[in-house]
Amino acid sequence: MAEPSPLLELRQISAHYDRIPALRSLDLTLDKGATGCLIGANGAGKTTALSTIAGTHALTSGEIHFAGERIDTLSADRRVSRGIALIPEGRGIFARLTVDENLRLGAYSRSDRGAIAADREHVFTLLPRLHDRLHQVAGTLSGGEQQMLAIGRALLSKPTLLLLDEPSMGLAPLIVERIYALIRTIAAEGIGILLVEQNAHLALEVADQAWVMESGRITLNGAAAELRKDPRVRSAYLGG
Ligand code: ATP
């Protein structure tokens, strides 16, 4: 039988800030519907990797393929239309707009009104708190609610790949648990996820596939369950 085509393929991608390399010939293949995580120390290049996939940071070389199409030549907007949604570190919500307005912006690339309304209802089923807070200004929500809004807004672009940068950042443990339960639910619905996490415990628990990054390179990769047992991962990222 033929191999199933991957959802996302990074082929030898490199990226720079001015002349300083941030990604060095990175290869990564995320399977369809899988959850993957990138782990690594501060400055390893994880955020940059997500930005190059979303199209908010340019490649210097290499190719990105998504759902069988080369996308590194497409604008960030076009990539959203293709099904890629990035939730950046810090969440990227519009603090002065209401929850409702933020959610509406999530669907800006779509014109299928009926389907948008159904997806909105689905988001409220997953995140009833957003419905309760619909007319509240987003900047006044708690950190956890803002992260949920960012996820809800991203879901309204109808993604097949969700890029999540540090979703646990700055949140209390109980809230982090809720966010991760939500990530699991979204993954179970068949949406591919690529997650960046400082908290390697969490990331490796939720992920199917994992990559360890150091200085812009992948130094280890494999099934998340295997990497959790790897002594190099344990000593560097899981506290021994
Ligand atoms: P962190 O968890 O701290 O965000 P990271 O693994 O996501 O780390 P990146 O933010 O992708 O790493 O950074 C990769 C490299 O690029 C680092 O050396 C960083 O200093 C550099 N870098 C990141 N953003 C910029 C920027 N806007 N201008 C210049 N250099 C940058």
PDB file of C-alpha atoms and ligand atoms in Angstrom:
ATOM      1  CA  MET A   1       0.000   0.000   0.000  1.00  0.00           C
ATOM      2  CA  ALA A   2       1.199   3.550  -0.737  1.00  0.00           C
ATOM      3  CA  GLU A   3       2.395   5.645   2.182  1.00  0.00           C
ATOM      4  CA  PRO A   4      -0.245   8.170   3.272  1.00  0.00           C
ATOM      5  CA  SER A   5       0.777  11.671   2.169  1.00  0.00           C
ATOM      6  CA  PRO A   6       1.951  13.837   5.065  1.00  0.00           C
ATOM      7  CA  LEU A   7       0.046  16.907   6.189  1.00  0.00           C
ATOM      8  CA  LEU A   8       3.137  19.078   6.461  1.00  0.00           C
ATOM      9  CA  GLU A   9       6.657  18.727   5.178  1.00  0.00           C
ATOM     10  CA  LEU A  10       9.548  21.064   5.857  1.00  0.00           C
ATOM     11  CA  ARG A  11      12.365  20.289   3.437  1.00  0.00           C
ATOM     12  CA  GLN A  12      15.772  21.640   4.369  1.00  0.00           C
ATOM     13  CA  ILE A  13      14.399  24.982   5.501  1.00  0.00           C
ATOM     14  CA  SER A  14      16.676  27.769   6.672  1.00  0.00           C
ATOM     15  CA  ALA A  15      15.712  31.172   8.014  1.00  0.00           C
ATOM     16  CA  HIS A  16      17.634  34.177   9.296  1.00  0.00           C
ATOM     17  CA  TYR A  17      17.195  37.391  11.246  1.00  0.00           C
ATOM     18  CA  ASP A  18      19.312  39.762   9.166  1.00  0.00           C
ATOM     19  CA  ARG A  19      22.314  37.557   8.612  1.00  0.00           C
ATOM     20  CA  ILE A  20      22.018  35.549  11.776  1.00  0.00           C
ATOM     21  CA  PRO A  21      20.788  32.018  11.185  1.00  0.00           C
ATOM     22  CA  ALA A  22      17.751  30.923  13.236  1.00  0.00           C
ATOM     23  CA  LEU A  23      16.902  27.716  11.322  1.00  0.00           C
ATOM     24  CA  ARG A  24      19.542  25.553   9.673  1.00  0.00           C
ATOM     25  CA  SER A  25      18.446  23.009   7.056  1.00  0.00           C
ATOM     26  CA  LEU A  26      15.506  21.732   9.024  1.00  0.00           C
ATOM     27  CA  ASP A  27      13.535  18.677   7.905  1.00  0.00           C
ATOM     28  CA  LEU A  28      10.221  17.786   9.519  1.00  0.00           C
ATOM     29  CA  THR A  29       7.268  15.670   8.401  1.00  0.00           C
ATOM     30  CA  LEU A  30       3.986  15.809  10.297  1.00  0.00           C
ATOM     31  CA  ASP A  31       1.526  13.023   9.496  1.00  0.00           C
ATOM     32  CA  LYS A  32      -2.096  13.776   8.614  1.00  0.00           C
ATOM     33  CA  GLY A  33      -4.193  14.390  11.721  1.00  0.00           C
ATOM     34  CA  ALA A  34      -1.183  13.923  14.015  1.00  0.00           C
ATOM     35  CA  THR A  35      -0.116  16.105  16.919  1.00  0.00           C
ATOM     36  CA  GLY A  36       3.546  17.038  16.845  1.00  0.00           C
ATOM     37  CA  CYS A  37       5.643  19.023  19.278  1.00  0.00           C
ATOM     38  CA  LEU A  38       8.859  20.978  19.012  1.00  0.00           C
ATOM     39  CA  ILE A  39      10.825  21.139  22.194  1.00  0.00           C
ATOM     40  CA  GLY A  40      14.100  22.856  22.973  1.00  0.00           C
ATOM     41  CA  ALA A  41      15.719  25.609  25.003  1.00  0.00           C
ATOM     42  CA  ASN A  42      15.056  29.333  24.615  1.00  0.00           C
ATOM     43  CA  GLY A  43      16.353  30.591  21.307  1.00  0.00           C
ATOM     44  CA  ALA A  44      16.514  27.139  19.692  1.00  0.00           C
ATOM     45  CA  GLY A  45      14.345  28.364  16.817  1.00  0.00           C
ATOM     46  CA  LYS A  46      10.950  26.864  17.670  1.00  0.00           C
ATOM     47  CA  THR A  47       8.944  30.073  17.248  1.00  0.00           C
ATOM     48  CA  THR A  48      10.776  30.854  14.031  1.00  0.00           C
ATOM     49  CA  ALA A  49       9.879  27.402  12.695  1.00  0.00           C
ATOM     50  CA  LEU A  50       6.171  28.072  13.304  1.00  0.00           C
ATOM     51  CA  SER A  51       6.448  31.556  11.768  1.00  0.00           C
ATOM     52  CA  THR A  52       7.974  30.198   8.566  1.00  0.00           C
ATOM     53  CA  ILE A  53       5.133  27.676   8.249  1.00  0.00           C
ATOM     54  CA  ALA A  54       2.492  30.382   8.793  1.00  0.00           C
ATOM     55  CA  GLY A  55       4.331  32.683   6.387  1.00  0.00           C
ATOM     56  CA  THR A  56       5.030  35.484   8.844  1.00  0.00           C
ATOM     57  CA  HIS A  57       8.800  34.926   8.583  1.00  0.00           C
ATOM     58  CA  ALA A  58      10.509  34.335   5.240  1.00  0.00           C
ATOM     59  CA  LEU A  59      12.619  31.305   4.387  1.00  0.00           C
ATOM     60  CA  THR A  60      16.140  31.793   3.138  1.00  0.00           C
ATOM     61  CA  SER A  61      16.141  28.386   1.505  1.00  0.00           C
ATOM     62  CA  GLY A  62      14.216  25.132   1.452  1.00  0.00           C
ATOM     63  CA  GLU A  63      10.605  24.288   0.753  1.00  0.00           C
ATOM     64  CA  ILE A  64       7.403  23.867   2.733  1.00  0.00           C
ATOM     65  CA  HIS A  65       4.712  21.507   1.486  1.00  0.00           C
ATOM     66  CA  PHE A  66       1.246  21.355   2.970  1.00  0.00           C
ATOM     67  CA  ALA A  67      -1.479  18.886   1.990  1.00  0.00           C
ATOM     68  CA  GLY A  68       0.411  18.053  -1.186  1.00  0.00           C
ATOM     69  CA  GLU A  69       0.994  21.662  -2.282  1.00  0.00           C
ATOM     70  CA  ARG A  70       4.124  23.780  -2.069  1.00  0.00           C
ATOM     71  CA  ILE A  71       3.161  26.760   0.123  1.00  0.00           C
ATOM     72  CA  ASP A  72       6.372  28.625   0.966  1.00  0.00           C
ATOM     73  CA  THR A  73       5.736  30.924  -1.993  1.00  0.00           C
ATOM     74  CA  LEU A  74       2.218  31.843  -0.757  1.00  0.00           C
ATOM     75  CA  SER A  75       1.403  34.869   1.419  1.00  0.00           C
ATOM     76  CA  ALA A  76       0.442  34.338   5.055  1.00  0.00           C
ATOM     77  CA  ASP A  77      -3.202  35.125   4.173  1.00  0.00           C
ATOM     78  CA  ARG A  78      -3.285  32.474   1.490  1.00  0.00           C
ATOM     79  CA  ARG A  79      -1.882  29.955   3.903  1.00  0.00           C
ATOM     80  CA  VAL A  80      -4.771  30.722   6.264  1.00  0.00           C
ATOM     81  CA  SER A  81      -7.179  30.010   3.407  1.00  0.00           C
ATOM     82  CA  ARG A  82      -5.349  26.741   2.748  1.00  0.00           C
ATOM     83  CA  GLY A  83      -6.039  25.692   6.348  1.00  0.00           C
ATOM     84  CA  ILE A  84      -3.063  26.807   8.435  1.00  0.00           C
ATOM     85  CA  ALA A  85      -3.833  28.753  11.627  1.00  0.00           C
ATOM     86  CA  LEU A  86      -1.132  30.142  13.907  1.00  0.00           C
ATOM     87  CA  ILE A  87      -1.764  30.996  17.530  1.00  0.00           C
ATOM     88  CA  PRO A  88       1.338  33.003  18.365  1.00  0.00           C
ATOM     89  CA  GLU A  89       3.099  33.245  21.684  1.00  0.00           C
ATOM     90  CA  GLY A  90       1.173  35.913  23.605  1.00  0.00           C
ATOM     91  CA  ARG A  91      -2.008  34.782  21.790  1.00  0.00           C
ATOM     92  CA  GLY A  92      -2.334  37.644  19.274  1.00  0.00           C
ATOM     93  CA  ILE A  93      -5.888  38.546  20.136  1.00  0.00           C
ATOM     94  CA  PHE A  94      -7.179  42.099  19.662  1.00  0.00           C
ATOM     95  CA  ALA A  95      -7.353  43.377  23.232  1.00  0.00           C
ATOM     96  CA  ARG A  96      -9.619  46.350  22.472  1.00  0.00           C
ATOM     97  CA  LEU A  97     -12.160  44.343  20.510  1.00  0.00           C
ATOM     98  CA  THR A  98     -14.872  42.208  22.059  1.00  0.00           C
ATOM     99  CA  VAL A  99     -14.816  38.425  22.159  1.00  0.00           C
ATOM    100  CA  ASP A 100     -17.450  38.434  19.421  1.00  0.00           C
ATOM    101  CA  GLU A 101     -15.415  40.761  17.176  1.00  0.00           C
ATOM    102  CA  ASN A 102     -12.290  38.652  17.689  1.00  0.00           C
ATOM    103  CA  LEU A 103     -14.201  35.515  16.734  1.00  0.00           C
ATOM    104  CA  ARG A 104     -15.626  37.172  13.619  1.00  0.00           C
ATOM    105  CA  LEU A 105     -12.111  38.118  12.541  1.00  0.00           C
ATOM    106  CA  GLY A 106     -11.155  34.445  12.793  1.00  0.00           C
ATOM    107  CA  ALA A 107     -13.466  33.699   9.879  1.00  0.00           C
ATOM    108  CA  TYR A 108     -12.325  36.642   7.721  1.00  0.00           C
ATOM    109  CA  SER A 109     -10.862  34.429   5.009  1.00  0.00           C
ATOM    110  CA  ARG A 110     -14.146  32.502   4.543  1.00  0.00           C
ATOM    111  CA  SER A 111     -17.348  33.273   2.697  1.00  0.00           C
ATOM    112  CA  ASP A 112     -19.401  30.154   3.528  1.00  0.00           C
ATOM    113  CA  ARG A 113     -21.794  31.871   5.956  1.00  0.00           C
ATOM    114  CA  GLY A 114     -23.837  28.818   6.867  1.00  0.00           C
ATOM    115  CA  ALA A 115     -20.752  26.796   7.680  1.00  0.00           C
ATOM    116  CA  ILE A 116     -19.243  29.688   9.661  1.00  0.00           C
ATOM    117  CA  ALA A 117     -22.398  29.868  11.815  1.00  0.00           C
ATOM    118  CA  ALA A 118     -22.219  26.109  12.440  1.00  0.00           C
ATOM    119  CA  ASP A 119     -18.513  26.315  13.306  1.00  0.00           C
ATOM    120  CA  ARG A 120     -19.237  29.187  15.680  1.00  0.00           C
ATOM    121  CA  GLU A 121     -21.796  27.051  17.475  1.00  0.00           C
ATOM    122  CA  HIS A 122     -19.249  24.248  17.654  1.00  0.00           C
ATOM    123  CA  VAL A 123     -16.681  26.623  19.182  1.00  0.00           C
ATOM    124  CA  PHE A 124     -19.253  27.598  21.823  1.00  0.00           C
ATOM    125  CA  THR A 125     -19.852  23.932  22.577  1.00  0.00           C
ATOM    126  CA  LEU A 126     -16.124  23.429  23.122  1.00  0.00           C
ATOM    127  CA  LEU A 127     -15.688  26.757  24.901  1.00  0.00           C
ATOM    128  CA  PRO A 128     -18.961  27.812  26.547  1.00  0.00           C
ATOM    129  CA  ARG A 129     -17.121  30.521  28.482  1.00  0.00           C
ATOM    130  CA  LEU A 130     -16.606  32.446  25.231  1.00  0.00           C
ATOM    131  CA  HIS A 131     -20.345  32.524  24.685  1.00  0.00           C
ATOM    132  CA  ASP A 132     -20.869  33.852  28.221  1.00  0.00           C
ATOM    133  CA  ARG A 133     -18.324  36.589  27.567  1.00  0.00           C
ATOM    134  CA  LEU A 134     -19.304  37.411  23.983  1.00  0.00           C
ATOM    135  CA  HIS A 135     -19.606  41.174  24.494  1.00  0.00           C
ATOM    136  CA  GLN A 136     -16.711  41.557  26.874  1.00  0.00           C
ATOM    137  CA  VAL A 137     -13.602  43.406  25.695  1.00  0.00           C
ATOM    138  CA  ALA A 138     -10.947  40.752  25.099  1.00  0.00           C
ATOM    139  CA  GLY A 139      -8.218  42.589  26.999  1.00  0.00           C
ATOM    140  CA  THR A 140     -10.231  42.251  30.221  1.00  0.00           C
ATOM    141  CA  LEU A 141     -10.411  38.439  30.025  1.00  0.00           C
ATOM    142  CA  SER A 142      -8.189  36.293  32.244  1.00  0.00           C
ATOM    143  CA  GLY A 143      -5.069  34.793  30.679  1.00  0.00           C
ATOM    144  CA  GLY A 144      -6.734  31.397  30.324  1.00  0.00           C
ATOM    145  CA  GLU A 145      -9.820  32.915  28.701  1.00  0.00           C
ATOM    146  CA  GLN A 146      -7.608  34.843  26.285  1.00  0.00           C
ATOM    147  CA  GLN A 147      -5.857  31.611  25.296  1.00  0.00           C
ATOM    148  CA  MET A 148      -9.256  29.987  24.786  1.00  0.00           C
ATOM    149  CA  LEU A 149     -10.366  32.931  22.672  1.00  0.00           C
ATOM    150  CA  ALA A 150      -7.206  32.631  20.576  1.00  0.00           C
ATOM    151  CA  ILE A 151      -7.956  28.940  20.017  1.00  0.00           C
ATOM    152  CA  GLY A 152     -11.638  29.619  19.277  1.00  0.00           C
ATOM    153  CA  ARG A 153     -10.723  32.334  16.811  1.00  0.00           C
ATOM    154  CA  ALA A 154      -8.211  30.058  15.080  1.00  0.00           C
ATOM    155  CA  LEU A 155     -10.821  27.284  14.811  1.00  0.00           C
ATOM    156  CA  LEU A 156     -13.128  29.685  12.973  1.00  0.00           C
ATOM    157  CA  SER A 157     -10.665  29.829  10.098  1.00  0.00           C
ATOM    158  CA  LYS A 158     -11.464  26.095   9.703  1.00  0.00           C
ATOM    159  CA  PRO A 159      -7.876  24.916   9.945  1.00  0.00           C
ATOM    160  CA  THR A 160      -6.544  21.493   9.103  1.00  0.00           C
ATOM    161  CA  LEU A 161      -3.299  22.459  10.840  1.00  0.00           C
ATOM    162  CA  LEU A 162      -3.147  24.430  14.053  1.00  0.00           C
ATOM    163  CA  LEU A 163       0.221  25.916  15.031  1.00  0.00           C
ATOM    164  CA  LEU A 164       0.321  26.618  18.749  1.00  0.00           C
ATOM    165  CA  ASP A 165       3.177  28.563  20.298  1.00  0.00           C
ATOM    166  CA  GLU A 166       3.564  28.074  24.056  1.00  0.00           C
ATOM    167  CA  PRO A 167      -0.127  27.675  24.946  1.00  0.00           C
ATOM    168  CA  SER A 168       0.716  27.050  28.617  1.00  0.00           C
ATOM    169  CA  MET A 169       2.782  30.225  29.004  1.00  0.00           C
ATOM    170  CA  GLY A 170       1.902  32.263  32.082  1.00  0.00           C
ATOM    171  CA  LEU A 171      -1.130  30.173  33.058  1.00  0.00           C
ATOM    172  CA  ALA A 172      -1.941  28.486  36.369  1.00  0.00           C
ATOM    173  CA  PRO A 173      -1.641  24.667  36.385  1.00  0.00           C
ATOM    174  CA  LEU A 174      -5.399  24.083  36.503  1.00  0.00           C
ATOM    175  CA  ILE A 175      -5.942  26.331  33.474  1.00  0.00           C
ATOM    176  CA  VAL A 176      -3.070  24.648  31.635  1.00  0.00           C
ATOM    177  CA  GLU A 177      -4.839  21.327  32.197  1.00  0.00           C
ATOM    178  CA  ARG A 178      -8.003  22.739  30.634  1.00  0.00           C
ATOM    179  CA  ILE A 179      -6.126  24.119  27.639  1.00  0.00           C
ATOM    180  CA  TYR A 180      -4.453  20.742  27.105  1.00  0.00           C
ATOM    181  CA  ALA A 181      -7.773  18.906  27.405  1.00  0.00           C
ATOM    182  CA  LEU A 182      -9.054  21.233  24.694  1.00  0.00           C
ATOM    183  CA  ILE A 183      -5.995  20.551  22.516  1.00  0.00           C
ATOM    184  CA  ARG A 184      -6.683  16.812  22.866  1.00  0.00           C
ATOM    185  CA  THR A 185     -10.321  17.302  21.838  1.00  0.00           C
ATOM    186  CA  ILE A 186      -9.293  19.327  18.793  1.00  0.00           C
ATOM    187  CA  ALA A 187      -6.737  16.674  17.836  1.00  0.00           C
ATOM    188  CA  ALA A 188      -9.379  13.950  18.216  1.00  0.00           C
ATOM    189  CA  GLU A 189     -11.508  15.829  15.692  1.00  0.00           C
ATOM    190  CA  GLY A 190      -8.763  15.189  13.137  1.00  0.00           C
ATOM    191  CA  ILE A 191      -7.079  18.595  13.065  1.00  0.00           C
ATOM    192  CA  GLY A 192      -3.298  18.371  12.771  1.00  0.00           C
ATOM    193  CA  ILE A 193      -1.431  20.225  15.491  1.00  0.00           C
ATOM    194  CA  LEU A 194       2.138  21.441  15.739  1.00  0.00           C
ATOM    195  CA  LEU A 195       2.887  22.607  19.208  1.00  0.00           C
ATOM    196  CA  VAL A 196       5.818  24.521  20.664  1.00  0.00           C
ATOM    197  CA  GLU A 197       6.255  24.101  24.403  1.00  0.00           C
ATOM    198  CA  GLN A 198       8.812  24.956  27.039  1.00  0.00           C
ATOM    199  CA  ASN A 199       7.022  22.425  29.207  1.00  0.00           C
ATOM    200  CA  ALA A 200       8.349  19.256  27.595  1.00  0.00           C
ATOM    201  CA  HIS A 201       6.405  17.011  30.006  1.00  0.00           C
ATOM    202  CA  LEU A 202       3.112  18.379  28.747  1.00  0.00           C
ATOM    203  CA  ALA A 203       4.121  18.481  25.114  1.00  0.00           C
ATOM    204  CA  LEU A 204       5.415  14.922  24.990  1.00  0.00           C
ATOM    205  CA  GLU A 205       2.293  13.665  26.740  1.00  0.00           C
ATOM    206  CA  VAL A 206      -0.113  15.126  24.210  1.00  0.00           C
ATOM    207  CA  ALA A 207       1.988  14.604  21.063  1.00  0.00           C
ATOM    208  CA  ASP A 208       2.329  11.655  18.690  1.00  0.00           C
ATOM    209  CA  GLN A 209       5.498  12.934  17.038  1.00  0.00           C
ATOM    210  CA  ALA A 210       8.273  15.066  18.530  1.00  0.00           C
ATOM    211  CA  TRP A 211      11.349  16.995  17.452  1.00  0.00           C
ATOM    212  CA  VAL A 212      14.095  18.347  19.679  1.00  0.00           C
ATOM    213  CA  MET A 213      15.673  21.584  18.443  1.00  0.00           C
ATOM    214  CA  GLU A 214      19.047  23.028  19.338  1.00  0.00           C
ATOM    215  CA  SER A 215      20.551  26.133  17.720  1.00  0.00           C
ATOM    216  CA  GLY A 216      18.233  26.032  14.729  1.00  0.00           C
ATOM    217  CA  ARG A 217      18.671  22.316  14.044  1.00  0.00           C
ATOM    218  CA  ILE A 218      16.712  19.175  14.780  1.00  0.00           C
ATOM    219  CA  THR A 219      18.919  17.023  16.955  1.00  0.00           C
ATOM    220  CA  LEU A 220      16.462  14.242  17.791  1.00  0.00           C
ATOM    221  CA  ASN A 221      13.095  13.179  16.484  1.00  0.00           C
ATOM    222  CA  GLY A 222      10.688  10.293  16.668  1.00  0.00           C
ATOM    223  CA  ALA A 223       7.531   9.089  18.334  1.00  0.00           C
ATOM    224  CA  ALA A 224       6.799  11.269  21.379  1.00  0.00           C
ATOM    225  CA  ALA A 225       6.342   8.166  23.537  1.00  0.00           C
ATOM    226  CA  GLU A 226       9.868   7.037  22.584  1.00  0.00           C
ATOM    227  CA  LEU A 227      11.467  10.427  23.132  1.00  0.00           C
ATOM    228  CA  ARG A 228       9.945  10.553  26.598  1.00  0.00           C
ATOM    229  CA  LYS A 229      12.058   7.531  27.464  1.00  0.00           C
ATOM    230  CA  ASP A 230      15.206   8.766  25.746  1.00  0.00           C
ATOM    231  CA  PRO A 231      17.901   9.470  28.366  1.00  0.00           C
ATOM    232  CA  ARG A 232      19.128  12.543  26.437  1.00  0.00           C
ATOM    233  CA  VAL A 233      15.618  14.036  26.471  1.00  0.00           C
ATOM    234  CA  ARG A 234      15.088  13.051  30.084  1.00  0.00           C
ATOM    235  CA  SER A 235      18.253  14.704  31.322  1.00  0.00           C
ATOM    236  CA  ALA A 236      17.985  17.879  29.189  1.00  0.00           C
ATOM    237  CA  TYR A 237      14.234  18.539  29.150  1.00  0.00           C
ATOM    238  CA  LEU A 238      12.413  16.366  31.684  1.00  0.00           C
ATOM    239  CA  GLY A 239      14.492  17.033  34.762  1.00  0.00           C
ATOM    240  CA  GLY A 240      16.417  13.749  34.798  1.00  0.00           C
TER     241      GLY A 240
HETATM  242  P1  ATP B   1      11.829  31.061  22.779  1.00  0.00           P
HETATM  243  O1  ATP B   1      11.223  29.924  23.496  1.00  0.00           O
HETATM  244  O2  ATP B   1      12.718  31.901  23.628  1.00  0.00           O
HETATM  245  O3  ATP B   1      10.843  31.870  21.957  1.00  0.00           O
HETATM  246  P2  ATP B   1      12.582  29.709  20.370  1.00  0.00           P
HETATM  247  O4  ATP B   1      13.120  28.333  20.393  1.00  0.00           O
HETATM  248  O5  ATP B   1      11.172  29.897  19.972  1.00  0.00           O
HETATM  249  O6  ATP B   1      12.853  30.396  21.750  1.00  0.00           O
HETATM  250  P3  ATP B   1      13.191  31.676  18.382  1.00  0.00           P
HETATM  251  O7  ATP B   1      12.371  32.723  19.052  1.00  0.00           O
HETATM  252  O8  ATP B   1      12.693  31.088  17.125  1.00  0.00           O
HETATM  253  O9  ATP B   1      13.538  30.529  19.396  1.00  0.00           O
HETATM  254  O10 ATP B   1      14.639  32.310  18.121  1.00  0.00           O
HETATM  255  C1  ATP B   1      15.646  31.660  17.339  1.00  0.00           C
HETATM  256  C2  ATP B   1      16.859  32.574  17.215  1.00  0.00           C
HETATM  257  O11 ATP B   1      16.512  33.736  16.491  1.00  0.00           O
HETATM  258  C3  ATP B   1      17.395  33.057  18.554  1.00  0.00           C
HETATM  259  O12 ATP B   1      18.799  33.132  18.459  1.00  0.00           O
HETATM  260  C4  ATP B   1      16.807  34.444  18.699  1.00  0.00           C
HETATM  261  O13 ATP B   1      17.645  35.275  19.459  1.00  0.00           O
HETATM  262  C5  ATP B   1      16.739  34.906  17.262  1.00  0.00           C
HETATM  263  N1  ATP B   1      15.599  35.821  17.054  1.00  0.00           N
HETATM  264  C6  ATP B   1      14.293  35.538  17.273  1.00  0.00           C
HETATM  265  N2  ATP B   1      13.515  36.588  16.965  1.00  0.00           N
HETATM  266  C7  ATP B   1      14.352  37.560  16.527  1.00  0.00           C
HETATM  267  C8  ATP B   1      14.159  38.895  16.049  1.00  0.00           C
HETATM  268  N3  ATP B   1      12.950  39.433  15.941  1.00  0.00           N
HETATM  269  N4  ATP B   1      15.268  39.598  15.689  1.00  0.00           N
HETATM  270  C9  ATP B   1      16.486  39.060  15.782  1.00  0.00           C
HETATM  271  N5  ATP B   1      16.754  37.805  16.216  1.00  0.00           N
HETATM  272  C10 ATP B   1      15.695  37.068  16.586  1.00  0.00           C
END
